[in-house]
């Protein structure tokens, strides 16, 4: 788990955009993660209703705190659905560090 190729293969079955590339999955920027979530929600309904209005627009996140709050909410949702704690720090995700853990979370 945590391999970018596994993440890419999984999401490519759900949507075509955003494109799952090695560069983006090895250091995923916030906007890319946001786009993955909104594309997944659009195709599967995952997390429908958790985010509203401006939260669904990646351009509305202008500061670190709002981005962190979004990631915390999304990680918590994933933990609730999976029924287990995820070993990930939202601040490291935002900094583009620990891509292996970010990919494990995405999977």
PDB file of N, CA, C and O in Angstrom, residues 5-31:
ATOM      1  N   UNK A   5       1.336   3.979  -8.134  1.00  0.00           N
ATOM      2  CA  UNK A   5       0.756   3.264  -9.277  1.00  0.00           C
ATOM      3  C   UNK A   5      -0.555   2.570  -8.891  1.00  0.00           C
ATOM      4  O   UNK A   5      -1.494   2.528  -9.679  1.00  0.00           O
ATOM      5  N   UNK A   6      -0.595   2.059  -7.669  1.00  0.00           N
ATOM      6  CA  UNK A   6      -1.814   1.428  -7.169  1.00  0.00           C
ATOM      7  C   UNK A   6      -2.935   2.464  -7.041  1.00  0.00           C
ATOM      8  O   UNK A   6      -4.083   2.213  -7.394  1.00  0.00           O
ATOM      9  N   UNK A   7      -2.560   3.640  -6.534  1.00  0.00           N
ATOM     10  CA  UNK A   7      -3.531   4.734  -6.395  1.00  0.00           C
ATOM     11  C   UNK A   7      -4.055   5.135  -7.770  1.00  0.00           C
ATOM     12  O   UNK A   7      -5.265   5.274  -7.967  1.00  0.00           O
ATOM     13  N   UNK A   8      -3.145   5.300  -8.712  1.00  0.00           N
ATOM     14  CA  UNK A   8      -3.535   5.700 -10.070  1.00  0.00           C
ATOM     15  C   UNK A   8      -4.485   4.681 -10.685  1.00  0.00           C
ATOM     16  O   UNK A   8      -5.533   5.049 -11.235  1.00  0.00           O
ATOM     17  N   UNK A   9      -4.157   3.411 -10.583  1.00  0.00           N
ATOM     18  CA  UNK A   9      -4.990   2.364 -11.173  1.00  0.00           C
ATOM     19  C   UNK A   9      -6.393   2.362 -10.556  1.00  0.00           C
ATOM     20  O   UNK A   9      -7.385   2.183 -11.259  1.00  0.00           O
ATOM     21  N   UNK A  10      -6.458   2.592  -9.269  1.00  0.00           N
ATOM     22  CA  UNK A  10      -7.743   2.583  -8.573  1.00  0.00           C
ATOM     23  C   UNK A  10      -8.642   3.734  -9.043  1.00  0.00           C
ATOM     24  O   UNK A  10      -9.798   3.525  -9.393  1.00  0.00           O
ATOM     25  N   UNK A  11      -8.083   4.948  -9.068  1.00  0.00           N
ATOM     26  CA  UNK A  11      -8.894   6.115  -9.431  1.00  0.00           C
ATOM     27  C   UNK A  11      -9.188   6.204 -10.924  1.00  0.00           C
ATOM     28  O   UNK A  11     -10.214   6.748 -11.311  1.00  0.00           O
ATOM     29  N   UNK A  12      -8.311   5.666 -11.762  1.00  0.00           N
ATOM     30  CA  UNK A  12      -8.552   5.706 -13.208  1.00  0.00           C
ATOM     31  C   UNK A  12      -9.777   4.881 -13.597  1.00  0.00           C
ATOM     32  O   UNK A  12     -10.353   5.086 -14.659  1.00  0.00           O
ATOM     33  N   UNK A  13     -10.203   3.982 -12.722  1.00  0.00           N
ATOM     34  CA  UNK A  13     -11.425   3.209 -12.965  1.00  0.00           C
ATOM     35  C   UNK A  13     -12.674   4.052 -12.691  1.00  0.00           C
ATOM     36  O   UNK A  13     -13.758   3.724 -13.165  1.00  0.00           O
ATOM     37  N   UNK A  14     -12.507   5.128 -11.925  1.00  0.00           N
ATOM     38  CA  UNK A  14     -13.645   5.959 -11.521  1.00  0.00           C
ATOM     39  C   UNK A  14     -13.803   7.178 -12.419  1.00  0.00           C
ATOM     40  O   UNK A  14     -14.910   7.529 -12.804  1.00  0.00           O
ATOM     41  N   UNK A  15     -12.690   7.844 -12.751  1.00  0.00           N
ATOM     42  CA  UNK A  15     -12.760   9.068 -13.552  1.00  0.00           C
ATOM     43  C   UNK A  15     -11.495   9.234 -14.398  1.00  0.00           C
ATOM     44  O   UNK A  15     -10.501   8.561 -14.147  1.00  0.00           O
ATOM     45  N   UNK A  16     -11.569  10.135 -15.379  1.00  0.00           N
ATOM     46  CA  UNK A  16     -10.406  10.392 -16.238  1.00  0.00           C
ATOM     47  C   UNK A  16      -9.688  11.689 -15.859  1.00  0.00           C
ATOM     48  O   UNK A  16      -8.517  11.861 -16.168  1.00  0.00           O
ATOM     49  N   UNK A  17     -10.403  12.606 -15.206  1.00  0.00           N
ATOM     50  CA  UNK A  17      -9.788  13.860 -14.756  1.00  0.00           C
ATOM     51  C   UNK A  17     -10.104  14.057 -13.297  1.00  0.00           C
ATOM     52  O   UNK A  17     -11.257  13.860 -12.891  1.00  0.00           O
ATOM     53  N   UNK A  18      -9.127  14.406 -12.474  1.00  0.00           N
ATOM     54  CA  UNK A  18      -7.759  14.751 -12.842  1.00  0.00           C
ATOM     55  C   UNK A  18      -6.952  13.522 -13.245  1.00  0.00           C
ATOM     56  O   UNK A  18      -7.255  12.417 -12.818  1.00  0.00           O
ATOM     57  N   UNK A  19      -5.957  13.758 -14.063  1.00  0.00           N
ATOM     58  CA  UNK A  19      -5.071  12.692 -14.541  1.00  0.00           C
ATOM     59  C   UNK A  19      -4.183  12.230 -13.393  1.00  0.00           C
ATOM     60  O   UNK A  19      -3.597  13.025 -12.681  1.00  0.00           O
ATOM     61  N   UNK A  20      -4.111  10.932 -13.213  1.00  0.00           N
ATOM     62  CA  UNK A  20      -3.298  10.347 -12.149  1.00  0.00           C
ATOM     63  C   UNK A  20      -1.870  10.159 -12.651  1.00  0.00           C
ATOM     64  O   UNK A  20      -1.578   9.195 -13.347  1.00  0.00           O
ATOM     65  N   UNK A  21      -0.982  11.097 -12.334  1.00  0.00           N
ATOM     66  CA  UNK A  21       0.399  11.009 -12.809  1.00  0.00           C
ATOM     67  C   UNK A  21       1.361  10.755 -11.649  1.00  0.00           C
ATOM     68  O   UNK A  21       1.073  11.088 -10.500  1.00  0.00           O
ATOM     69  N   UNK A  22       2.496  10.173 -11.975  1.00  0.00           N
ATOM     70  CA  UNK A  22       3.516   9.886 -10.967  1.00  0.00           C
ATOM     71  C   UNK A  22       3.945  11.167 -10.256  1.00  0.00           C
ATOM     72  O   UNK A  22       4.046  11.207  -9.028  1.00  0.00           O
ATOM     73  N   UNK A  23       4.167  12.227 -11.019  1.00  0.00           N
ATOM     74  CA  UNK A  23       4.617  13.494 -10.444  1.00  0.00           C
ATOM     75  C   UNK A  23       3.620  14.015  -9.410  1.00  0.00           C
ATOM     76  O   UNK A  23       4.002  14.401  -8.307  1.00  0.00           O
ATOM     77  N   UNK A  24       2.338  14.027  -9.758  1.00  0.00           N
ATOM     78  CA  UNK A  24       1.325  14.553  -8.841  1.00  0.00           C
ATOM     79  C   UNK A  24       1.083  13.636  -7.647  1.00  0.00           C
ATOM     80  O   UNK A  24       0.857  14.107  -6.532  1.00  0.00           O
ATOM     81  N   UNK A  25       1.139  12.340  -7.846  1.00  0.00           N
ATOM     82  CA  UNK A  25       0.883  11.417  -6.744  1.00  0.00           C
ATOM     83  C   UNK A  25       2.093  11.249  -5.813  1.00  0.00           C
ATOM     84  O   UNK A  25       1.938  10.826  -4.675  1.00  0.00           O
ATOM     85  N   UNK A  26       3.277  11.603  -6.293  1.00  0.00           N
ATOM     86  CA  UNK A  26       4.459  11.528  -5.433  1.00  0.00           C
ATOM     87  C   UNK A  26       4.647  12.779  -4.586  1.00  0.00           C
ATOM     88  O   UNK A  26       5.426  12.773  -3.638  1.00  0.00           O
ATOM     89  N   UNK A  27       3.963  13.842  -4.911  1.00  0.00           N
ATOM     90  CA  UNK A  27       3.969  15.064  -4.090  1.00  0.00           C
ATOM     91  C   UNK A  27       2.668  15.804  -4.391  1.00  0.00           C
ATOM     92  O   UNK A  27       2.659  16.848  -5.034  1.00  0.00           O
ATOM     93  N   UNK A  28       1.537  15.232  -3.927  1.00  0.00           N
ATOM     94  CA  UNK A  28       0.233  15.773  -4.311  1.00  0.00           C
ATOM     95  C   UNK A  28      -0.063  17.149  -3.726  1.00  0.00           C
ATOM     96  O   UNK A  28      -0.088  17.307  -2.504  1.00  0.00           O
ATOM     97  N   UNK A  29      -0.254  18.147  -4.594  1.00  0.00           N
ATOM     98  CA  UNK A  29      -0.644  19.472  -4.110  1.00  0.00           C
ATOM     99  C   UNK A  29      -2.107  19.458  -3.639  1.00  0.00           C
ATOM    100  O   UNK A  29      -2.886  18.586  -4.029  1.00  0.00           O
ATOM    101  N   UNK A  30      -2.455  20.423  -2.820  1.00  0.00           N
ATOM    102  CA  UNK A  30      -3.800  20.478  -2.260  1.00  0.00           C
ATOM    103  C   UNK A  30      -4.875  20.446  -3.354  1.00  0.00           C
ATOM    104  O   UNK A  30      -5.842  19.706  -3.268  1.00  0.00           O
ATOM    105  N   UNK A  31      -4.695  21.254  -4.366  1.00  0.00           N
ATOM    106  CA  UNK A  31      -5.722  21.334  -5.425  1.00  0.00           C
ATOM    107  C   UNK A  31      -5.959  19.971  -6.078  1.00  0.00           C
ATOM    108  O   UNK A  31      -7.087  19.598  -6.389  1.00  0.00           O
TER     109      UNK A  31
END
